[in-house]
CSV table of N, CA, C and O in Angstrom, one decimal:
chain,number,residue,atom,x,y,z
A,1323,MET,N,110.5,91.4,109.6
A,1323,MET,CA,109.1,91.9,109.1
A,1323,MET,C,108.8,92.8,110.5
A,1323,MET,O,108.3,94.1,110.5
A,1324,ARG,N,109.1,92.1,111.2
A,1324,ARG,CA,108.0,92.7,112.3
A,1324,ARG,C,109.0,94.2,113.2
A,1324,ARG,O,107.9,95.1,113.5
A,1325,ASN,N,110.2,94.3,113.0
A,1325,ASN,CA,110.6,95.2,113.0
A,1325,ASN,C,110.9,96.2,112.2
A,1325,ASN,O,110.4,97.7,112.9
A,1326,TYR,N,110.0,96.1,110.9
A,1326,TYR,CA,109.9,96.9,110.3
A,1326,TYR,C,108.5,97.6,110.7
A,1326,TYR,O,108.2,98.6,110.2
A,1327,LEU,N,107.5,96.4,111.0
A,1327,LEU,CA,106.3,97.4,111.4
A,1327,LEU,C,106.1,98.1,112.5
A,1327,LEU,O,105.5,99.0,112.5
A,1328,ILE,N,107.0,98.1,113.4
A,1328,ILE,CA,107.2,98.7,114.7
A,1328,ILE,C,107.5,99.9,114.3
A,1328,ILE,O,107.4,101.1,115.2
A,1329,LYS,N,108.6,100.3,113.4
A,1329,LYS,CA,109.0,101.3,113.0
A,1329,LYS,C,107.8,102.4,112.0
A,1329,LYS,O,108.2,103.3,112.5
A,1330,PHE,N,107.0,101.5,111.7
A,1330,PHE,CA,106.1,102.2,110.8
A,1330,PHE,C,104.5,101.7,111.3
A,1330,PHE,O,104.0,101.0,110.6
A,1331,PRO,N,104.6,102.4,112.3
A,1331,PRO,CA,103.1,101.9,112.8
A,1331,PRO,C,102.0,101.7,111.7
A,1331,PRO,O,100.9,101.4,111.8
A,1332,VAL,N,102.5,103.1,110.7
A,1332,VAL,CA,100.8,103.2,110.0
A,1332,VAL,C,100.8,102.3,108.9
A,1332,VAL,O,99.9,102.1,108.5
A,1333,LEU,N,102.2,101.5,108.5
A,1333,LEU,CA,102.1,100.5,107.8
A,1333,LEU,C,101.4,98.9,108.4
A,1333,LEU,O,100.1,98.6,107.6
A,1334,LYS,N,101.7,99.2,109.5
A,1334,LYS,CA,101.0,98.1,110.4
A,1334,LYS,C,99.5,98.4,110.6
A,1334,LYS,O,98.1,97.6,110.4
A,1335,GLN,N,99.2,99.3,110.3
A,1335,GLN,CA,97.6,100.0,110.7
A,1335,GLN,C,96.7,99.7,109.0
A,1335,GLN,O,95.9,99.2,108.9
A,1336,PHE,N,97.6,100.0,108.0
A,1336,PHE,CA,97.0,99.9,106.9
A,1336,PHE,C,97.1,98.6,106.2
A,1336,PHE,O,95.9,98.1,106.2
A,1337,ILE,N,98.1,97.8,106.7
A,1337,ILE,CA,97.7,95.8,106.7
A,1337,ILE,C,96.6,95.5,107.3
A,1337,ILE,O,95.6,94.7,106.6
A,1338,LYS,N,96.2,95.9,108.2
A,1338,LYS,CA,94.6,95.7,109.5
A,1338,LYS,C,93.7,95.8,108.6
A,1338,LYS,O,92.9,95.3,108.9
A,1339,PHE,N,94.0,97.4,108.3
A,1339,PHE,CA,92.8,97.9,107.3
A,1339,PHE,C,92.7,97.1,106.5
A,1339,PHE,O,91.4,96.8,105.7
A,1340,CYS,N,93.6,97.0,105.3
A,1340,CYS,CA,93.2,96.1,104.2
A,1340,CYS,C,92.9,94.5,104.3
A,1340,CYS,O,91.9,93.8,103.5
A,1341,VAL,N,93.1,93.8,105.7
A,1341,VAL,CA,92.3,92.9,105.9
A,1341,VAL,C,91.4,92.6,106.3
A,1341,VAL,O,90.1,92.1,105.6
A,1342,VAL,N,90.9,94.0,107.3
A,1342,VAL,CA,89.0,94.0,107.3
A,1342,VAL,C,88.7,94.3,106.1
A,1342,VAL,O,87.4,93.8,105.7
A,1343,GLY,N,89.0,95.1,105.3
A,1343,GLY,CA,88.5,95.3,103.9
A,1343,GLY,C,88.7,94.2,102.9
A,1343,GLY,O,87.5,94.3,102.4
A,1344,GLY,N,89.6,93.4,103.2
A,1344,GLY,CA,89.6,92.1,102.2
A,1344,GLY,C,88.5,91.1,102.9
A,1344,GLY,O,87.4,90.8,101.9
A,1345,ILE,N,88.3,91.2,104.2
A,1345,ILE,CA,86.9,90.5,104.4
A,1345,ILE,C,85.5,91.4,103.9
A,1345,ILE,O,84.4,90.8,104.0
A,1346,ALA,N,85.8,92.6,104.4
A,1346,ALA,CA,84.3,93.4,104.1
A,1346,ALA,C,84.0,93.1,102.6
A,1346,ALA,O,83.1,92.9,102.1
A,1347,ALA,N,85.4,93.0,101.5
A,1347,ALA,CA,85.2,93.0,100.4
A,1347,ALA,C,84.3,91.5,100.2
A,1347,ALA,O,83.6,91.7,98.7
A,1348,LEU,N,84.4,90.7,100.4
A,1348,LEU,CA,84.1,89.3,100.5
A,1348,LEU,C,82.9,89.2,100.6
A,1348,LEU,O,81.7,88.7,100.0
A,1349,ILE,N,82.4,90.1,101.8
A,1349,ILE,CA,81.2,90.2,101.7
A,1349,ILE,C,80.2,90.9,100.4
A,1349,ILE,O,78.9,90.5,100.7
A,1350,ASN,N,81.1,91.9,100.4
A,1350,ASN,CA,80.4,93.0,99.2
A,1350,ASN,C,80.2,92.2,98.1
A,1350,ASN,O,78.9,92.0,97.4
A,1351,PHE,N,81.5,91.6,97.7
A,1351,PHE,CA,81.4,90.8,96.5
A,1351,PHE,C,80.3,89.3,96.3
A,1351,PHE,O,79.5,89.2,95.7
A,1352,GLY,N,80.3,88.7,97.5
A,1352,GLY,CA,79.3,87.7,97.7
A,1352,GLY,C,77.5,87.8,97.3
A,1352,GLY,O,76.8,87.9,96.5
A,1353,VAL,N,77.1,89.4,97.9
A,1353,VAL,CA,76.5,90.1,97.8
A,1353,VAL,C,75.9,89.9,96.5
A,1353,VAL,O,74.6,89.8,95.6
A,1354,LEU,N,76.9,91.1,96.0
A,1354,LEU,CA,76.6,91.8,94.7
A,1354,LEU,C,76.9,90.2,93.4
A,1354,LEU,O,75.7,90.3,92.9
A,1355,TYR,N,77.6,89.4,93.7
A,1355,TYR,CA,77.7,88.6,92.9
A,1355,TYR,C,76.2,87.6,92.8
A,1355,TYR,O,75.6,87.1,91.9
A,1356,SER,N,75.6,87.2,94.2
A,1356,SER,CA,74.6,86.7,94.7
A,1356,SER,C,73.4,87.3,94.0
A,1356,SER,O,72.3,86.5,93.1
A,1357,PHE,N,72.9,88.5,94.3
A,1357,PHE,CA,71.9,89.3,93.8
A,1357,PHE,C,71.9,89.3,92.5
A,1357,PHE,O,70.9,88.9,92.0
A,1358,THR,N,72.7,89.4,91.5
A,1358,THR,CA,72.9,89.6,90.3
A,1358,THR,C,72.7,88.4,89.4
A,1358,THR,O,71.8,88.5,88.9
A,1359,GLU,N,73.8,87.8,90.1
A,1359,GLU,CA,73.5,86.1,89.2
A,1359,GLU,C,72.4,85.4,89.4
A,1359,GLU,O,71.6,84.4,89.0
A,1360,TRP,N,71.8,85.2,90.8
A,1360,TRP,CA,70.9,83.9,91.2
A,1360,TRP,C,69.5,84.6,91.3
A,1360,TRP,O,68.5,84.3,91.3
A,1361,LEU,N,69.8,86.1,91.6
A,1361,LEU,CA,68.4,86.6,92.1
A,1361,LEU,C,68.1,87.7,90.9
A,1361,LEU,O,67.0,88.2,90.8
A,1362,GLY,N,68.5,88.1,89.8
A,1362,GLY,CA,68.5,88.2,88.6
A,1362,GLY,C,68.2,90.2,88.9
A,1362,GLY,O,67.9,91.2,88.0
A,1363,ILE,N,68.9,90.6,90.0
A,1363,ILE,CA,68.9,92.3,90.2
A,1363,ILE,C,70.0,92.9,89.2
A,1363,ILE,O,70.9,92.1,89.5
A,1364,TRP,N,69.5,94.3,89.0
A,1364,TRP,CA,70.6,95.0,88.3
A,1364,TRP,C,71.8,94.9,89.0
A,1364,TRP,O,71.9,95.3,90.2
A,1365,TYR,N,73.0,95.0,88.1
A,1365,TYR,CA,74.3,94.8,88.8
A,1365,TYR,C,74.6,96.1,89.9
A,1365,TYR,O,75.4,95.8,90.9
A,1366,LEU,N,74.0,97.3,89.3
A,1366,LEU,CA,74.2,98.3,90.4
A,1366,LEU,C,73.7,98.3,91.6
A,1366,LEU,O,74.4,98.8,92.0
A,1367,THR,N,72.4,98.0,91.3
A,1367,THR,CA,71.7,97.9,92.9
A,1367,THR,C,72.3,96.9,93.5
A,1367,THR,O,72.6,97.0,94.8
A,1368,SER,N,72.5,95.6,92.8
A,1368,SER,CA,73.3,94.7,93.7
A,1368,SER,C,74.4,95.1,94.5
A,1368,SER,O,75.2,95.2,95.7
A,1369,ALA,N,75.5,96.0,93.9
A,1369,ALA,CA,76.9,96.8,93.8
A,1369,ALA,C,76.5,97.5,95.4
A,1369,ALA,O,77.0,97.5,96.0
A,1370,ILE,N,75.4,98.7,95.2
A,1370,ILE,CA,75.1,99.3,96.0
A,1370,ILE,C,74.6,98.6,97.5
A,1370,ILE,O,75.1,98.9,98.6
A,1371,LEU,N,74.2,97.8,97.4
A,1371,LEU,CA,73.5,96.6,98.8
A,1371,LEU,C,75.0,96.1,99.2
A,1371,LEU,O,74.8,96.1,100.5
A,1372,GLY,N,75.7,95.4,98.6
A,1372,GLY,CA,76.4,95.2,99.3
A,1372,GLY,C,77.7,95.6,99.9
A,1372,GLY,O,77.7,95.2,100.9
A,1373,PHE,N,77.6,96.6,99.3
A,1373,PHE,CA,78.4,97.7,99.6
A,1373,PHE,C,78.1,98.3,101.1
A,1373,PHE,O,78.6,98.3,102.0
A,1374,LEU,N,76.8,98.1,101.4
A,1374,LEU,CA,76.2,98.9,102.5
A,1374,LEU,C,76.2,97.8,103.4
A,1374,LEU,O,76.3,98.1,104.7
A,1375,ILE,N,75.8,96.9,103.1
A,1375,ILE,CA,76.0,95.7,104.1
A,1375,ILE,C,76.9,95.2,104.5
A,1375,ILE,O,77.3,94.7,105.8
A,1376,SER,N,77.9,95.3,103.9
A,1376,SER,CA,79.8,95.4,104.3
A,1376,SER,C,80.1,96.5,105.4
A,1376,SER,O,80.7,96.1,106.1
A,1377,VAL,N,79.5,97.3,105.3
A,1377,VAL,CA,80.1,98.7,106.0
A,1377,VAL,C,79.6,98.3,107.7
A,1377,VAL,O,80.3,98.5,108.5
A,1378,VAL,N,78.8,97.5,108.2
A,1378,VAL,CA,78.3,97.3,109.1
A,1378,VAL,C,79.6,96.5,109.8
A,1378,VAL,O,80.1,96.8,111.0
A,1379,PHE,N,80.0,94.9,109.3
A,1379,PHE,CA,81.3,94.6,109.6
A,1379,PHE,C,82.4,95.9,109.6
A,1379,PHE,O,83.3,95.3,110.7
A,1380,ASN,N,82.0,96.6,108.6
A,1380,ASN,CA,84.0,97.2,108.4
A,1380,ASN,C,84.4,98.3,109.6
A,1380,ASN,O,85.0,98.5,110.0
A,1381,PHE,N,82.9,99.1,110.2
A,1381,PHE,CA,83.4,99.8,111.1
A,1381,PHE,C,83.3,99.3,112.1
A,1381,PHE,O,84.4,99.6,113.1
A,1382,SER,N,82.7,98.1,112.6
A,1382,SER,CA,83.0,97.4,113.9
A,1382,SER,C,84.4,96.8,113.8
A,1382,SER,O,85.1,97.4,115.1
A,1383,ALA,N,85.2,96.5,112.8
A,1383,ALA,CA,86.3,96.1,112.7
A,1383,ALA,C,87.5,96.9,112.9
A,1383,ALA,O,88.4,97.0,113.5
A,1384,ASN,N,87.1,98.1,112.0
A,1384,ASN,CA,88.3,99.4,112.2
A,1384,ASN,C,88.6,99.9,113.4
A,1384,ASN,O,89.3,100.3,113.6
A,1385,LYS,N,86.8,100.2,113.7
A,1385,LYS,CA,87.3,100.9,115.4
A,1385,LYS,C,88.0,100.2,116.0
A,1385,LYS,O,88.7,100.6,116.9
A,1386,PHE,N,87.6,98.9,116.6
A,1386,PHE,CA,88.3,97.9,117.7
A,1386,PHE,C,89.4,97.4,117.2
A,1386,PHE,O,90.2,97.1,118.2
A,1387,TRP,N,89.6,97.0,116.3
A,1387,TRP,CA,90.7,96.1,116.0
A,1387,TRP,C,92.0,97.3,115.1
A,1387,TRP,O,93.0,97.5,115.7
A,1388,THR,N,91.7,97.4,113.8
A,1388,THR,CA,93.1,98.4,113.0
A,1388,THR,C,93.1,99.5,114.2
A,1388,THR,O,93.9,100.0,114.1
A,1389,PHE,N,92.3,100.6,114.2
A,1389,PHE,CA,92.4,101.6,114.8
A,1389,PHE,C,92.2,101.8,116.2
A,1389,PHE,O,92.6,102.8,117.3
A,1390,ARG,N,92.0,100.8,117.3
A,1390,ARG,CA,92.3,100.9,118.3
A,1390,ARG,C,91.5,101.7,119.2
A,1390,ARG,O,91.6,102.6,120.1
A,1391,ASN,N,90.4,102.0,118.5
A,1391,ASN,CA,89.2,103.2,119.1
A,1391,ASN,C,88.1,102.7,120.3
A,1391,ASN,O,87.5,102.0,119.8
A,1392,SER,N,88.7,103.4,121.7
A,1392,SER,CA,87.6,103.1,122.7
A,1392,SER,C,86.2,103.9,122.6
A,1392,SER,O,85.5,104.0,124.3
A,1393,LEU,N,86.3,105.0,121.8
A,1393,LEU,CA,85.2,106.1,122.4
A,1393,LEU,C,83.5,105.4,122.3
A,1393,LEU,O,83.6,104.1,121.7
A,1394,LYS,N,83.3,105.6,123.5
A,1394,LYS,CA,81.3,105.2,123.6
A,1394,LYS,C,80.4,106.1,123.4
A,1394,LYS,O,81.1,107.6,123.4
A,1395,GLY,N,79.4,106.1,123.5
A,1395,GLY,CA,78.2,106.8,123.8
A,1395,GLY,C,78.3,107.9,122.6
A,1395,GLY,O,78.3,107.3,121.4
A,1396,LYS,N,77.6,108.8,122.9
A,1396,LYS,CA,78.0,110.0,122.1
A,1396,LYS,C,78.9,110.0,121.1
A,1396,LYS,O,78.7,110.8,119.8
A,1397,ASP,N,80.1,109.8,121.6
A,1397,ASP,CA,81.2,110.2,120.7
A,1397,ASP,C,81.4,109.2,119.7
A,1397,ASP,O,81.8,109.6,118.4
A,1398,ALA,N,81.3,108.0,120.1
A,1398,ALA,CA,80.9,106.6,118.8
A,1398,ALA,C,80.1,107.2,118.2
A,1398,ALA,O,80.1,106.4,116.5
A,1399,PHE,N,78.8,107.5,118.5
A,1399,PHE,CA,77.7,108.3,117.2
A,1399,PHE,C,78.2,108.8,116.3
A,1399,PHE,O,77.8,108.8,115.5
A,1400,GLY,N,79.0,109.9,116.9
A,1400,GLY,CA,79.6,110.9,116.2
A,1400,GLY,C,80.8,110.2,115.0
A,1400,GLY,O,80.6,110.7,113.9
A,1401,GLN,N,81.3,109.5,115.6
A,1401,GLN,CA,82.2,108.5,114.8
A,1401,GLN,C,81.6,108.2,113.6
A,1401,GLN,O,82.0,107.4,112.4
A,1402,MET,N,80.4,107.1,114.0
A,1402,MET,CA,79.6,106.3,113.0
A,1402,MET,C,79.1,107.4,112.1
A,1402,MET,O,78.9,107.1,111.0
A,1403,GLY,N,78.9,108.7,112.2
A,1403,GLY,CA,78.4,109.7,111.2
A,1403,GLY,C,79.4,109.9,110.6
A,1403,GLY,O,79.5,109.9,109.2
A,1404,LYS,N,80.9,110.3,110.7
A,1404,LYS,CA,81.8,110.6,110.2
A,1404,LYS,C,82.0,109.3,109.2
A,1404,LYS,O,82.7,109.5,107.8
A,1405,PHE,N,82.3,107.9,109.8
A,1405,PHE,CA,82.4,106.8,109.4
A,1405,PHE,C,81.3,106.5,107.5
A,1405,PHE,O,82.0,106.4,106.5
A,1406,SER,N,80.1,107.3,108.2
A,1406,SER,CA,79.0,106.7,107.0
A,1406,SER,C,79.2,107.9,105.8
A,1406,SER,O,79.0,107.6,104.9
A,1407,ILE,N,79.5,109.5,106.5
A,1407,ILE,CA,79.9,110.1,105.2
A,1407,ILE,C,81.2,109.8,104.8
A,1407,ILE,O,81.2,109.5,103.4
A,1408,VAL,N,82.4,109.2,105.1
A,1408,VAL,CA,83.6,108.8,104.3
A,1408,VAL,C,83.0,107.7,103.5
A,1408,VAL,O,83.3,107.3,101.9
A,1409,MET,N,82.4,106.7,104.2
A,1409,MET,CA,81.6,105.2,103.0
A,1409,MET,C,80.9,105.8,102.2
A,1409,MET,O,81.0,105.2,100.8
A,1410,LEU,N,79.9,106.7,102.2
A,1410,LEU,CA,79.1,107.3,101.4
A,1410,LEU,C,79.6,107.8,100.3
A,1410,LEU,O,79.3,107.5,99.3
A,1411,THR,N,80.6,108.4,100.4
A,1411,THR,CA,81.5,109.4,99.5
A,1411,THR,C,82.3,108.2,98.6
A,1411,THR,O,82.4,107.8,97.2
A,1412,GLY,N,82.9,106.9,99.4
A,1412,GLY,CA,83.4,106.1,98.6
A,1412,GLY,C,82.7,105.0,97.8
A,1412,GLY,O,82.5,104.8,97.0
A,1413,LEU,N,81.2,105.0,98.5
A,1413,LEU,CA,80.1,104.2,97.5
A,1413,LEU,C,79.9,104.9,96.3
A,1413,LEU,O,79.8,104.6,95.2
A,1414,THR,N,79.8,106.6,96.4
A,1414,THR,CA,79.9,107.3,95.2
A,1414,THR,C,80.8,107.0,94.0
A,1414,THR,O,80.8,106.8,93.2
A,1415,ILE,N,82.1,106.9,94.5
A,1415,ILE,CA,83.3,106.9,93.8
A,1415,ILE,C,83.1,105.5,92.9
A,1415,ILE,O,83.4,105.0,91.8
A,1416,ASN,N,83.1,104.7,94.1
A,1416,ASN,CA,82.6,103.0,93.7
A,1416,ASN,C,81.8,102.8,92.7
A,1416,ASN,O,81.8,102.3,91.3
A,1417,THR,N,80.9,103.3,92.8
A,1417,THR,CA,79.6,103.0,91.7
A,1417,THR,C,80.1,104.0,90.7
A,1417,THR,O,79.6,103.0,89.0
A,1418,LEU,N,80.4,105.2,90.3
A,1418,LEU,CA,80.8,105.8,89.3
A,1418,LEU,C,82.1,104.9,88.5
A,1418,LEU,O,81.9,105.1,87.1
A,1419,ILE,N,82.8,104.4,89.2
A,1419,ILE,CA,83.8,103.8,88.4
A,1419,ILE,C,83.5,102.6,87.9
A,1419,ILE,O,83.5,102.2,86.9
A,1420,ILE,N,82.4,101.5,88.7
A,1420,ILE,CA,81.5,100.8,88.3
A,1420,ILE,C,81.3,100.4,87.0
A,1420,ILE,O,81.1,99.9,85.7
A,1421,TYR,N,80.1,102.0,87.1
A,1421,TYR,CA,79.3,102.2,85.8
A,1421,TYR,C,79.9,103.1,84.7
A,1421,TYR,O,80.1,102.0,83.6
A,1422,GLY,N,81.3,103.9,85.2
A,1422,GLY,CA,82.0,104.2,83.6
A,1422,GLY,C,82.7,103.1,83.2
A,1422,GLY,O,82.7,102.9,81.7
A,1423,LEU,N,83.4,102.1,84.0
A,1423,LEU,CA,84.1,100.9,83.3
A,1423,LEU,C,83.4,100.1,82.6
A,1423,LEU,O,83.3,99.1,81.6
A,1424,THR,N,81.9,99.7,83.3
A,1424,THR,CA,81.3,98.6,83.0
A,1424,THR,C,80.3,99.3,81.0
A,1424,THR,O,80.4,98.5,80.3
A,1425,GLU,N,80.2,100.4,81.2
A,1425,GLU,CA,79.1,100.8,80.3
A,1425,GLU,C,79.9,101.6,79.2
A,1425,GLU,O,79.7,101.4,78.1
A,1426,HIS,N,81.0,102.5,79.4
A,1426,HIS,CA,81.4,103.0,78.5
A,1426,HIS,C,82.8,102.0,78.1
A,1426,HIS,O,83.3,102.6,77.0
A,1427,PHE,N,83.6,101.4,79.0
A,1427,PHE,CA,84.6,100.9,78.7
A,1427,PHE,C,84.6,99.3,78.3
A,1427,PHE,O,85.3,98.5,77.7
A,1428,LEU,N,83.1,98.9,78.8
A,1428,LEU,CA,83.0,97.7,78.2
A,1428,LEU,C,83.5,96.6,79.0
A,1428,LEU,O,83.9,95.4,78.3
A,1429,LEU,N,84.1,97.0,80.3
A,1429,LEU,CA,84.7,95.5,81.0
A,1429,LEU,C,84.0,95.2,81.7
A,1429,LEU,O,82.2,95.5,81.9
A,1430,ASP,N,83.7,93.7,81.9
A,1430,ASP,CA,82.8,93.0,82.6
A,1430,ASP,C,82.5,93.4,84.2
A,1430,ASP,O,83.5,93.6,84.8
A,1431,TYR,N,81.4,93.6,84.8
A,1431,TYR,CA,81.1,94.4,85.9
A,1431,TYR,C,81.9,93.8,87.1
A,1431,TYR,O,82.4,94.3,87.9
A,1432,ARG,N,82.4,92.7,86.9
A,1432,ARG,CA,83.3,92.1,88.1
A,1432,ARG,C,84.8,92.6,88.2
A,1432,ARG,O,85.0,92.6,89.0
A,1433,LEU,N,85.4,92.7,87.0
A,1433,LEU,CA,86.5,93.6,87.1
A,1433,LEU,C,86.5,95.3,87.1
A,1433,LEU,O,87.4,95.5,87.9
A,1434,SER,N,85.1,95.5,86.8
A,1434,SER,CA,85.0,97.1,87.2
A,1434,SER,C,85.0,97.3,88.9
A,1434,SER,O,85.6,98.0,89.2
A,1435,TRP,N,84.6,96.1,89.4
A,1435,TRP,CA,84.1,96.3,90.6
A,1435,TRP,C,86.0,96.3,91.3
A,1435,TRP,O,86.0,97.1,92.4
A,1436,LEU,N,86.5,95.0,91.1
A,1436,LEU,CA,87.5,94.9,91.4
A,1436,LEU,C,88.3,96.1,91.4
A,1436,LEU,O,89.2,96.5,92.3
A,1437,PHE,N,88.7,96.8,89.9
A,1437,PHE,CA,89.1,98.4,90.4
A,1437,PHE,C,88.8,99.4,91.3
A,1437,PHE,O,89.4,99.8,92.0
A,1438,ALA,N,87.4,99.2,90.9
A,1438,ALA,CA,87.0,100.1,92.0
A,1438,ALA,C,87.4,100.0,93.4
A,1438,ALA,O,87.5,101.1,94.0
A,1439,THR,N,86.7,99.1,93.9
A,1439,THR,CA,87.6,98.5,95.3
A,1439,THR,C,88.8,98.9,95.5
A,1439,THR,O,89.0,99.4,96.6
A,1440,GLY,N,89.9,98.7,94.8
A,1440,GLY,CA,91.3,99.5,94.9
A,1440,GLY,C,91.3,100.7,94.9
A,1440,GLY,O,92.0,101.4,96.4
A,1441,VAL,N,90.6,101.5,94.1
A,1441,VAL,CA,91.0,103.2,94.6
A,1441,VAL,C,90.1,103.3,95.7
A,1441,VAL,O,90.6,104.2,96.3
A,1442,VAL,N,88.9,102.9,95.8
A,1442,VAL,CA,88.1,103.0,97.2
A,1442,VAL,C,88.8,103.0,98.4
A,1442,VAL,O,88.9,103.2,99.7
A,1443,THR,N,89.6,101.6,98.5
A,1443,THR,CA,90.5,101.3,99.8
A,1443,THR,C,91.5,102.2,99.8
A,1443,THR,O,91.6,102.5,101.4
A,1444,PHE,N,92.2,103.0,99.0
A,1444,PHE,CA,93.0,104.0,99.6
A,1444,PHE,C,92.3,105.4,99.9
A,1444,PHE,O,92.7,106.0,101.0
A,1445,TRP,N,90.9,105.9,99.8
A,1445,TRP,CA,90.1,106.7,99.8
A,1445,TRP,C,90.0,106.7,101.5
A,1445,TRP,O,90.0,107.0,102.5
A,1446,ASN,N,89.0,105.5,101.7
A,1446,ASN,CA,88.9,105.4,103.1
A,1446,ASN,C,89.6,105.0,104.0
A,1446,ASN,O,89.5,105.6,105.3
A,1447,PHE,N,90.7,104.4,103.5
A,1447,PHE,CA,91.9,104.2,104.6
A,1447,PHE,C,92.4,105.8,104.9
A,1447,PHE,O,92.6,106.3,106.4
A,1448,ILE,N,92.4,106.7,104.2
A,1448,ILE,CA,93.2,107.8,104.7
A,1448,ILE,C,92.1,108.7,105.5
A,1448,ILE,O,92.5,109.3,106.2
A,1449,PHE,N,90.9,108.7,105.0
A,1449,PHE,CA,89.9,109.9,105.3
A,1449,PHE,C,89.6,109.0,107.1
A,1449,PHE,O,89.1,109.9,107.9
A,1450,ASN,N,89.5,107.7,106.9
A,1450,ASN,CA,89.1,107.4,108.4
A,1450,ASN,C,90.3,107.3,109.3
A,1450,ASN,O,90.1,107.8,110.3
A,1451,ARG,N,91.5,107.4,108.9
A,1451,ARG,CA,92.4,107.2,109.7
A,1451,ARG,C,92.6,109.0,110.1
A,1451,ARG,O,92.7,109.0,111.5
A,1452,LEU,N,92.5,109.9,109.2
A,1452,LEU,CA,92.6,111.4,109.3
A,1452,LEU,C,91.6,111.9,110.2
A,1452,LEU,O,91.9,113.2,110.5
A,1453,TRP,N,90.6,111.2,110.1
A,1453,TRP,CA,89.4,112.0,110.4
A,1453,TRP,C,88.6,111.7,111.2
A,1453,TRP,O,88.0,111.5,112.2
A,1454,THR,N,87.7,110.1,110.9
A,1454,THR,CA,86.9,109.3,111.2
A,1454,THR,C,87.6,109.0,112.7
A,1454,THR,O,86.9,108.9,114.0
A,1455,PHE,N,88.8,108.4,112.9
A,1455,PHE,CA,89.0,107.3,114.2
A,1455,PHE,C,90.8,108.3,114.5
A,1455,PHE,O,91.7,107.8,115.0
A,1456,LYS,N,90.8,109.5,114.1
A,1456,LYS,CA,91.7,110.3,114.6
A,1456,LYS,C,91.7,110.6,115.9
A,1456,LYS,O,91.2,110.5,116.5
A,1457,LYS,N,93.1,110.1,116.4
A,1457,LYS,CA,93.6,110.1,118.1
A,1457,LYS,C,94.2,111.5,117.9
A,1457,LYS,O,94.8,112.3,117.5
A,1458,ASN,N,93.5,112.0,119.0
A,1458,ASN,CA,93.9,113.1,119.4
A,1458,ASN,C,95.0,113.4,120.4
A,1458,ASN,O,95.4,112.7,121.3
A,1459,PHE,N,96.1,114.1,119.7
A,1459,PHE,CA,97.5,113.8,120.5
A,1459,PHE,C,97.7,115.0,121.6
A,1459,PHE,O,97.2,116.1,121.3
């Protein structure tokens, strides 16, 4: 397996991205579930808050671990702007999928969230790899 990952560094990067995303998803879902079930907040509001809270961890871990990016200062601030655009677009896609599956297809909001998270994972990886943390060769 190690040789395979050496041959295909993008696969290794995607696996790291998924680990970071998995942890961020746990943070996200924890907020979603807690706010909805325990605090009585509407599930879409909870989903948005969970998504936004998990972004802080997600940016830091992906910048330094997944993409091994060392830009600092003004350049890092620009990356945060790009990351925010990718994440806000992902949030929009995520929210639309959750709403559509829950309200129109009558799926449980947790199942809708799971499906939406899978779709948005690929969106986020592609755009963060090719745009936010792009290496200039």
